[in-house]
């Protein structure tokens, strides 16, 4: 059999006296502390629906002549200065995003006047692709499964240098 527990000595003051003392301390104005307010319950975040723009009216379609002329002047300058590079990366994992932003920063530093766009359309799953808008594809890694070995094997500095070299050597149309 298990040994019996030793009995605790009985305190001279009863539990009733202790409760009374606590009650008195609580009501004492000297020891009053500001009451702690209950926290407000967290509000649930509602999923926001994407708002589609209203269809353009006829008045909106007609632009002033000055605005149309300014836009026409910008287009040839963009074509002369540089081209647009599209980086498409999957949103499945943060590794894609880090590499895409690294390539964007490297291209903008290496080629002045280049436009780099990341995910202009909904990206494909497991995709990391760098291409020139309207044609030339620099890197195309499609349908990758975890752990994304083909992408992790890339040395991004070399990739950036290679793309910059191809863009600079390409004839300007």
C-alpha angles and dihedrals in degrees: 000000000000117000116258118256117252113252117245116239112257113246117234092233117064126227089253090062091049091053092050092050091051091049091052092049090050092053095043108111092214093061096040113133125190109269116254110244119224115251117253113249114256115260116236114245111238118218107248117223118227109252114224115217116251115256113269117260124224091253090054092051094058107079127192115265092242093056092048091050092049091051091049090053092051096054097063090046091054091049092050097044099047148309135262120260119199120208113195116190134171118249092213095096136021091233090075092052094049092052093045092054090045090054091046093053092046094050094047090051095044100044117039115218097018120140114220118192123189118207101340088175133027105294125235119250115266092006131141111172133161116192143156112251108261099014140342115088115205100180129006119180109168136180095008118176126208130313085035093223097175091055096044090051091061118101100219096203090058092045092051092047090049093051092046089051092050093048094048093046093048113102115250110240 
